[in-house]
XYZ file of N, CA and C in Angstrom:
525
model
N 0.828 -1.183 0.000
C 0.000 0.000 0.000
C 0.875 1.250 0.000
N 1.946 1.166 0.740
C 2.877 2.285 0.827
C 3.504 2.575 -0.536
N 3.832 1.526 -1.300
C 4.412 1.683 -2.622
C 3.429 2.324 -3.603
N 2.150 2.005 -3.446
C 1.132 2.592 -4.320
C 1.063 4.100 -4.083
N 1.049 4.519 -2.811
C 1.010 5.951 -2.499
C 2.275 6.661 -2.990
N 3.423 6.036 -2.822
C 4.683 6.631 -3.268
C 4.703 6.778 -4.786
N 4.251 5.760 -5.497
C 4.191 5.816 -6.956
C 3.210 6.899 -7.420
N 2.049 6.963 -6.800
C 1.050 7.972 -7.157
C 1.598 9.377 -6.895
N 2.302 9.557 -5.771
C 2.886 10.850 -5.442
C 3.941 11.261 -6.469
N 4.796 10.325 -6.868
C 5.826 10.628 -7.860
C 5.219 10.979 -9.219
N 4.185 10.255 -9.624
C 3.518 10.572 -10.890
C 2.851 11.945 -10.837
N 2.230 12.271 -9.707
C 1.617 13.577 -9.535
C 2.669 14.674 -9.585
N 3.802 14.440 -8.965
C 4.892 15.410 -8.960
C 5.435 15.630 -10.369
N 5.595 14.575 -11.144
C 6.088 14.696 -12.512
C 5.098 15.439 -13.409
N 3.807 15.190 -13.238
C 2.786 15.824 -14.069
C 2.588 17.290 -13.736
N 2.942 17.707 -12.549
C 2.718 19.101 -12.159
C 4.009 19.904 -12.147
N 4.997 19.485 -12.912
C 6.262 20.216 -12.946
C 6.050 21.595 -13.549
N 6.890 22.526 -13.167
C 6.760 23.907 -13.603
C 7.176 24.077 -15.053
N 6.598 25.095 -15.671
C 6.960 25.440 -17.045
C 8.319 26.106 -17.049
N 9.025 25.967 -18.148
C 10.331 26.597 -18.239
C 10.221 28.061 -18.658
N 8.988 28.584 -18.781
C 8.796 29.989 -19.086
C 8.771 30.305 -20.561
N 8.974 29.317 -21.428
C 8.926 29.576 -22.862
C 7.510 29.923 -23.283
N 7.391 30.771 -24.272
C 6.112 31.157 -24.815
C 5.538 29.987 -25.602
N 4.324 29.575 -25.273
C 3.685 28.456 -25.948
C 2.553 28.985 -26.819
N 2.600 28.727 -28.107
C 1.561 29.135 -29.041
C 0.853 27.869 -29.487
N -0.430 27.773 -29.180
C -1.156 26.568 -29.541
C -2.106 26.800 -30.702
N -2.648 28.001 -30.815
C -3.624 28.277 -31.850
C -3.365 29.644 -32.461
N -3.444 29.710 -33.770
C -3.406 30.984 -34.474
C -4.704 31.064 -35.263
N -5.551 32.037 -34.931
C -6.854 32.146 -35.578
C -7.087 33.591 -36.010
N -7.006 33.812 -37.318
C -7.233 35.141 -37.882
C -8.392 35.137 -38.880
N -9.173 34.078 -38.936
C -10.247 33.983 -39.928
C -11.304 35.075 -39.770
N -11.590 35.488 -38.557
C -12.647 36.489 -38.344
C -12.113 37.919 -38.359
N -10.850 38.103 -38.710
C -10.218 39.420 -38.709
C -10.061 39.906 -40.153
N -10.403 41.175 -40.394
C -10.313 41.744 -41.747
C -8.863 42.018 -42.130
N -8.575 41.837 -43.422
C -7.244 42.137 -43.942
C -7.117 43.655 -44.089
N -5.916 44.183 -43.789
C -5.645 45.612 -43.876
C -4.377 45.839 -44.685
N -4.233 47.067 -45.164
C -2.998 47.488 -45.816
C -2.846 48.985 -45.562
N -1.675 49.505 -45.840
C -1.415 50.920 -45.579
C -1.814 51.812 -46.746
N -2.262 51.263 -47.798
C -2.734 51.979 -48.975
C -3.452 50.988 -49.848
N -3.945 51.455 -50.960
C -4.607 50.534 -51.878
C -3.575 49.591 -52.486
N -3.834 48.289 -52.471
C -2.906 47.350 -53.110
C -2.734 47.673 -54.596
N -1.537 47.424 -55.098
C -1.189 47.717 -56.489
C -0.726 46.419 -57.149
N -1.255 46.154 -58.332
C -0.940 44.899 -59.016
C 0.521 44.811 -59.449
N 1.131 45.924 -59.785
C 2.489 45.892 -60.348
C 3.592 46.046 -59.304
N 3.251 45.998 -58.020
C 4.258 46.195 -56.970
C 4.088 45.146 -55.874
N 5.092 45.066 -55.009
C 4.971 44.217 -53.829
C 3.950 44.861 -52.892
N 3.232 44.055 -52.140
C 2.201 44.566 -51.237
C 2.366 43.936 -49.865
N 2.233 44.763 -48.837
C 2.229 44.281 -47.463
C 0.784 44.314 -46.983
N 0.260 43.152 -46.644
C -1.088 43.025 -46.101
C -0.957 42.445 -44.702
N -1.843 42.841 -43.798
C -1.736 42.336 -42.435
C -3.105 42.200 -41.799
N -3.150 41.330 -40.792
C -4.340 41.116 -39.985
C -3.918 41.276 -38.532
N -4.687 42.047 -37.781
C -4.368 42.309 -36.383
C -5.455 41.697 -35.510
N -5.037 40.934 -34.502
C -5.959 40.342 -33.540
C -5.426 40.670 -32.152
N -5.779 41.850 -31.646
C -5.350 42.373 -30.352
C -3.827 42.504 -30.284
N -3.141 41.558 -29.646
C -1.681 41.662 -29.492
C -0.929 40.726 -30.442
N -1.614 40.280 -31.504
C -1.002 39.405 -32.505
C -1.188 40.025 -33.897
N -0.282 39.718 -34.788
C -0.430 40.160 -36.175
C 0.061 39.065 -37.103
N -0.637 38.918 -38.209
C -0.236 38.018 -39.275
C 0.039 38.903 -40.484
N 1.266 38.872 -40.978
C 1.712 39.783 -42.016
C 2.039 38.972 -43.268
N 1.510 39.417 -44.399
C 1.760 38.774 -45.686
C 2.464 39.776 -46.578
N 3.683 39.451 -46.972
C 4.474 40.268 -47.888
C 4.387 39.596 -49.256
N 3.484 40.109 -50.103
C 3.258 39.515 -51.422
C 4.300 39.995 -52.419
N 4.810 39.076 -53.191
C 5.796 39.421 -54.218
C 5.185 40.374 -55.243
N 6.008 41.128 -55.895
C 5.579 42.084 -56.908
C 4.905 41.365 -58.072
N 3.762 41.903 -58.496
C 3.068 41.385 -59.662
C 2.200 40.172 -59.446
N 2.110 39.674 -58.219
C 1.323 38.457 -57.989
C -0.189 38.742 -57.988
N -0.581 39.987 -57.757
C -1.998 40.340 -57.890
C -2.268 40.560 -59.372
N -2.812 39.552 -60.014
C -2.977 39.502 -61.462
C -4.068 40.462 -61.930
N -3.702 41.434 -62.736
C -4.669 42.326 -63.373
C -4.638 42.105 -64.875
N -4.508 40.860 -65.270
C -4.408 40.530 -66.695
C -5.734 40.631 -67.408
N -5.703 40.278 -68.646
C -6.911 40.312 -69.453
C -7.771 39.109 -69.074
N -9.023 39.384 -68.753
C -9.941 38.296 -68.422
C -11.354 38.698 -68.792
N -12.162 37.701 -68.979
C -13.561 37.934 -69.299
C -14.370 37.895 -68.015
N -15.549 38.478 -68.073
C -16.449 38.434 -66.922
C -16.735 36.976 -66.567
N -16.982 36.718 -65.314
C -17.284 35.379 -64.801
C -16.129 34.397 -64.968
N -14.906 34.901 -65.074
C -13.717 34.054 -65.172
C -12.863 34.283 -63.934
N -12.299 33.209 -63.404
C -11.397 33.308 -62.260
C -10.017 32.842 -62.687
N -9.022 33.663 -62.380
C -7.629 33.305 -62.645
C -6.970 33.033 -61.299
N -6.314 31.876 -61.168
C -5.640 31.519 -59.930
C -4.137 31.721 -60.122
N -3.545 32.508 -59.218
C -2.108 32.756 -59.240
C -1.523 32.176 -57.961
N -0.357 31.535 -58.067
C 0.303 30.932 -56.913
C 1.616 31.644 -56.624
N 1.942 31.709 -55.346
C 3.219 32.272 -54.906
C 3.732 31.398 -53.768
N 4.957 30.925 -53.871
C 5.504 30.069 -52.814
C 5.922 30.906 -51.615
N 5.705 30.317 -50.440
C 6.101 30.980 -49.204
C 7.523 30.603 -48.901
N 8.196 31.491 -48.617
C 9.573 31.730 -48.282
C 10.429 31.892 -49.512
N 9.927 31.505 -50.685
C 10.679 31.736 -51.909
C 10.290 33.038 -52.581
N 8.981 33.268 -52.727
C 8.499 34.448 -53.441
C 7.782 35.425 -52.521
N 6.896 34.930 -51.695
C 6.177 35.750 -50.719
C 6.584 35.311 -49.316
N 6.357 36.173 -48.342
C 6.731 35.863 -46.955
C 5.512 36.021 -46.046
N 5.455 35.193 -45.009
C 4.421 35.312 -43.987
C 5.122 35.378 -42.638
N 4.703 36.363 -41.841
C 5.264 36.570 -40.514
C 4.133 36.548 -39.503
N 4.361 35.900 -38.378
C 3.428 35.917 -37.256
C 4.150 36.604 -36.114
N 3.552 37.670 -35.568
C 4.184 38.401 -34.474
C 3.266 38.469 -33.267
N 3.895 38.352 -32.106
C 3.207 38.566 -30.835
C 3.824 39.823 -30.221
N 2.956 40.742 -29.804
C 3.393 42.017 -29.256
C 3.191 42.074 -27.748
N 3.839 43.038 -27.118
C 3.743 43.213 -25.670
C 2.390 43.773 -25.246
N 1.621 44.330 -26.179
C 0.307 44.905 -25.893
C -0.472 44.929 -27.203
N -1.719 45.386 -27.145
C -2.518 45.474 -28.362
C -1.831 46.377 -29.377
N -1.911 45.995 -30.640
C -1.253 46.723 -31.716
C -2.315 47.279 -32.662
N -2.011 48.404 -33.309
C -2.923 49.001 -34.278
C -2.234 49.088 -35.635
N -2.979 49.509 -36.641
C -2.400 49.652 -37.983
C -1.324 50.730 -38.017
N -1.321 51.649 -37.058
C -0.267 52.672 -36.995
C 1.109 52.036 -36.907
N 1.194 50.901 -36.245
C 2.475 50.214 -36.113
C 3.064 49.896 -37.489
N 2.214 49.528 -38.430
C 2.657 49.147 -39.767
C 2.673 50.319 -40.746
N 1.829 51.323 -40.524
C 1.623 52.362 -41.532
C 2.321 53.691 -41.251
N 2.663 53.977 -40.014
C 3.344 55.239 -39.716
C 4.748 55.229 -40.311
N 5.240 56.417 -40.710
C 6.605 56.515 -41.227
C 7.617 56.024 -40.206
N 7.373 56.361 -38.936
C 8.200 55.874 -37.838
C 7.288 55.078 -36.922
N 7.486 53.763 -36.842
C 6.608 52.941 -35.999
C 6.672 53.396 -34.545
N 5.554 53.271 -33.823
C 5.548 53.633 -32.408
C 6.546 52.783 -31.615
N 7.005 53.323 -30.512
C 7.965 52.630 -29.655
C 7.304 51.431 -28.976
N 6.054 51.586 -28.602
C 5.309 50.488 -27.995
C 4.065 50.227 -28.818
N 3.590 49.052 -28.902
C 4.083 47.847 -28.254
C 5.329 47.310 -28.955
N 6.026 46.460 -28.249
C 7.231 45.846 -28.810
C 6.929 44.409 -29.239
N 7.742 43.906 -30.141
C 7.583 42.531 -30.623
C 8.200 41.588 -29.595
N 7.394 40.688 -29.079
C 7.878 39.683 -28.123
C 8.457 38.487 -28.877
N 7.744 38.083 -29.933
C 8.211 36.943 -30.726
C 7.779 37.130 -32.174
N 8.647 36.755 -33.092
C 8.326 36.757 -34.516
C 8.667 35.389 -35.080
N 7.709 34.821 -35.800
C 7.914 33.527 -36.428
C 7.706 33.709 -37.925
N 8.658 33.267 -38.706
C 8.595 33.374 -40.159
C 8.153 32.018 -40.712
N 7.182 32.042 -41.608
C 6.717 30.795 -42.224
C 7.834 30.202 -43.070
N 8.033 28.904 -42.946
C 9.096 28.215 -43.669
C 8.637 27.612 -44.983
N 7.341 27.359 -45.117
C 6.863 26.634 -46.286
C 5.390 26.949 -46.497
N 4.898 26.677 -47.698
C 3.486 26.837 -48.005
C 3.270 27.562 -49.307
N 2.005 27.835 -49.581
C 1.617 28.514 -50.819
C 0.603 29.612 -50.503
N 0.690 30.690 -51.294
C -0.329 31.727 -51.297
C -1.068 31.555 -52.616
N -2.376 31.362 -52.537
C -3.217 31.190 -53.725
C -4.105 32.418 -53.848
N -4.093 33.042 -55.028
C -4.879 34.251 -55.242
C -5.859 33.990 -56.368
N -7.145 34.033 -56.028
C -8.225 33.839 -56.997
C -8.717 35.214 -57.429
N -8.483 35.568 -58.690
C -8.801 36.902 -59.193
C -9.983 36.851 -60.146
N -10.951 37.743 -59.913
C -12.094 37.917 -60.805
C -12.287 39.406 -61.067
N -12.962 39.727 -62.142
C -13.285 41.120 -62.450
C -14.569 41.483 -61.703
N -14.627 42.711 -61.214
C -15.830 43.156 -60.519
C -17.008 43.209 -61.489
N -18.211 43.200 -60.951
C -19.424 43.194 -61.782
C -19.502 44.413 -62.686
N -18.988 45.564 -62.226
C -19.043 46.783 -63.042
C -17.794 46.979 -63.910
N -16.916 45.988 -63.916
C -15.688 45.979 -64.733
C -14.749 47.160 -64.462
N -14.731 47.640 -63.218
C -13.844 48.758 -62.874
C -12.669 48.341 -61.999
N -12.698 47.103 -61.504
C -11.620 46.654 -60.619
C -11.519 45.132 -60.654
N -10.430 44.642 -60.045
C -10.238 43.204 -59.878
C -10.370 42.867 -58.406
N -11.019 41.759 -58.123
C -11.194 41.285 -56.753
C -10.280 40.081 -56.577
N -9.429 40.147 -55.559
C -8.450 39.088 -55.289
C -8.785 38.435 -53.946
N -9.150 37.172 -53.977
C -9.398 36.403 -52.749
C -8.129 35.618 -52.464
N -7.523 35.894 -51.307
C -6.223 35.311 -50.953
C -6.421 34.165 -49.977
N -5.849 33.014 -50.315
C -5.902 31.831 -49.466
C -4.481 31.379 -49.157
N -4.308 30.779 -48.001
C -3.019 30.221 -47.603
C -3.157 28.707 -47.556
N -2.147 28.015 -48.038
C -2.204 26.556 -48.086
C -0.889 25.960 -47.596
N -0.981 25.009 -46.679
C 0.198 24.279 -46.215
C 1.233 25.149 -45.524
N 0.798 26.203 -44.860
C 1.735 27.114 -44.192
C 2.366 26.397 -43.007
N 3.676 26.461 -42.923
C 4.423 25.808 -41.853
C 5.133 26.866 -41.018
N 4.656 27.059 -39.800
C 5.275 27.995 -38.860
C 6.013 27.202 -37.794
N 7.295 27.464 -37.659
C 8.111 26.775 -36.675
C 8.870 27.833 -35.881
N 8.750 27.785 -34.560
C 9.402 28.779 -33.711
C 10.916 28.549 -33.675
N 11.643 29.529 -33.118
C 13.097 29.410 -33.003
C 13.520 28.182 -32.203
N 12.657 27.766 -31.273
C 12.984 26.597 -30.464
C 12.606 25.290 -31.160
N 12.097 25.392 -32.405
C 11.783 24.187 -33.169
C 10.374 23.671 -32.979
N 9.542 24.399 -32.229
C 8.170 23.954 -32.006
C 7.289 24.374 -33.162
N 6.533 23.413 -33.674
C 5.610 23.663 -34.780
C 4.261 24.071 -34.197
N 3.655 25.090 -34.795
C 2.336 25.513 -34.342
C 1.328 24.543 -34.939
N 0.547 23.923 -34.054
C -0.273 22.795 -34.470
C -1.625 23.195 -35.044
N -2.296 24.184 -34.504
C -3.625 24.564 -34.981
C -3.519 25.879 -35.726
N -3.387 25.791 -37.032
C -3.155 26.964 -37.865
C -4.440 27.284 -38.624
N -5.283 28.130 -38.037
C -6.569 28.453 -38.630
C -6.465 29.772 -39.388
N -5.765 29.762 -40.512
C -5.592 30.983 -41.305
C -5.708 30.666 -42.790
N -6.537 29.706 -43.148
C -6.634 29.301 -44.548
C -7.104 30.427 -45.456
N -8.119 31.181 -45.041
C -8.584 32.307 -45.828
C -7.959 33.569 -45.272
N -7.057 34.163 -46.037
C -6.399 35.377 -45.557
C -7.297 36.586 -45.728
N -7.983 36.692 -46.856
C -8.884 37.813 -47.042
C -9.022 38.211 -48.496
N -9.672 39.346 -48.695
C -9.972 39.836 -50.036
C -9.477 41.282 -50.180
N -8.814 41.547 -51.303
C -8.378 42.903 -51.622
C -8.804 43.220 -53.050
N -8.864 44.505 -53.351
C -9.294 44.963 -54.665
C -8.211 45.847 -55.264
N -7.950 45.668 -56.559
C -7.024 46.539 -57.275
C -7.762 47.191 -58.439
N -7.344 48.384 -58.758
C -7.958 49.123 -59.859
C -7.503 48.562 -61.187
N -8.376 48.668 -62.176
C -8.006 48.283 -63.534
C -7.200 49.421 -64.125
N -5.972 49.110 -64.545
C -5.138 50.148 -65.130
C -5.417 50.267 -66.623
N -5.427 51.481 -67.078
C -5.716 51.739 -68.498
C -4.469 51.770 -69.325
């Protein structure tokens, strides 16, 4: 009986060991957050798009020209792909406090909040589904993320990555 209590005590002690203080990220969920940018996206240039969820941000640095404004007919969708870490970049940041678009859009970013952790996506695809607007004055780009692999500096993979739909942006039709 004494051995049973000793074994139970040791198992309880092992299960309740203290954390080493490392930041643990279990879920990234930006699906309900609107995509933002510091200006109107441009088809012929690189674009920085971001989503802010209180003290977290998901940043997409799209390669130049990936927002397709090519010739297309009404009711046609053109899918453009961009590889992550080769052509486009995705960054996940955790801040010391809630962050606003001023952090990304001001000429000089505010001193606070500060970045606590930044994780760069190592792999994946950005898929952009482009259609012409109903009035034929702009292109609508629906951005999706596929197979995004986020691994922290300590080698931990983020397991629940709920960011498949990044959002929708519009570019003007250039004459």
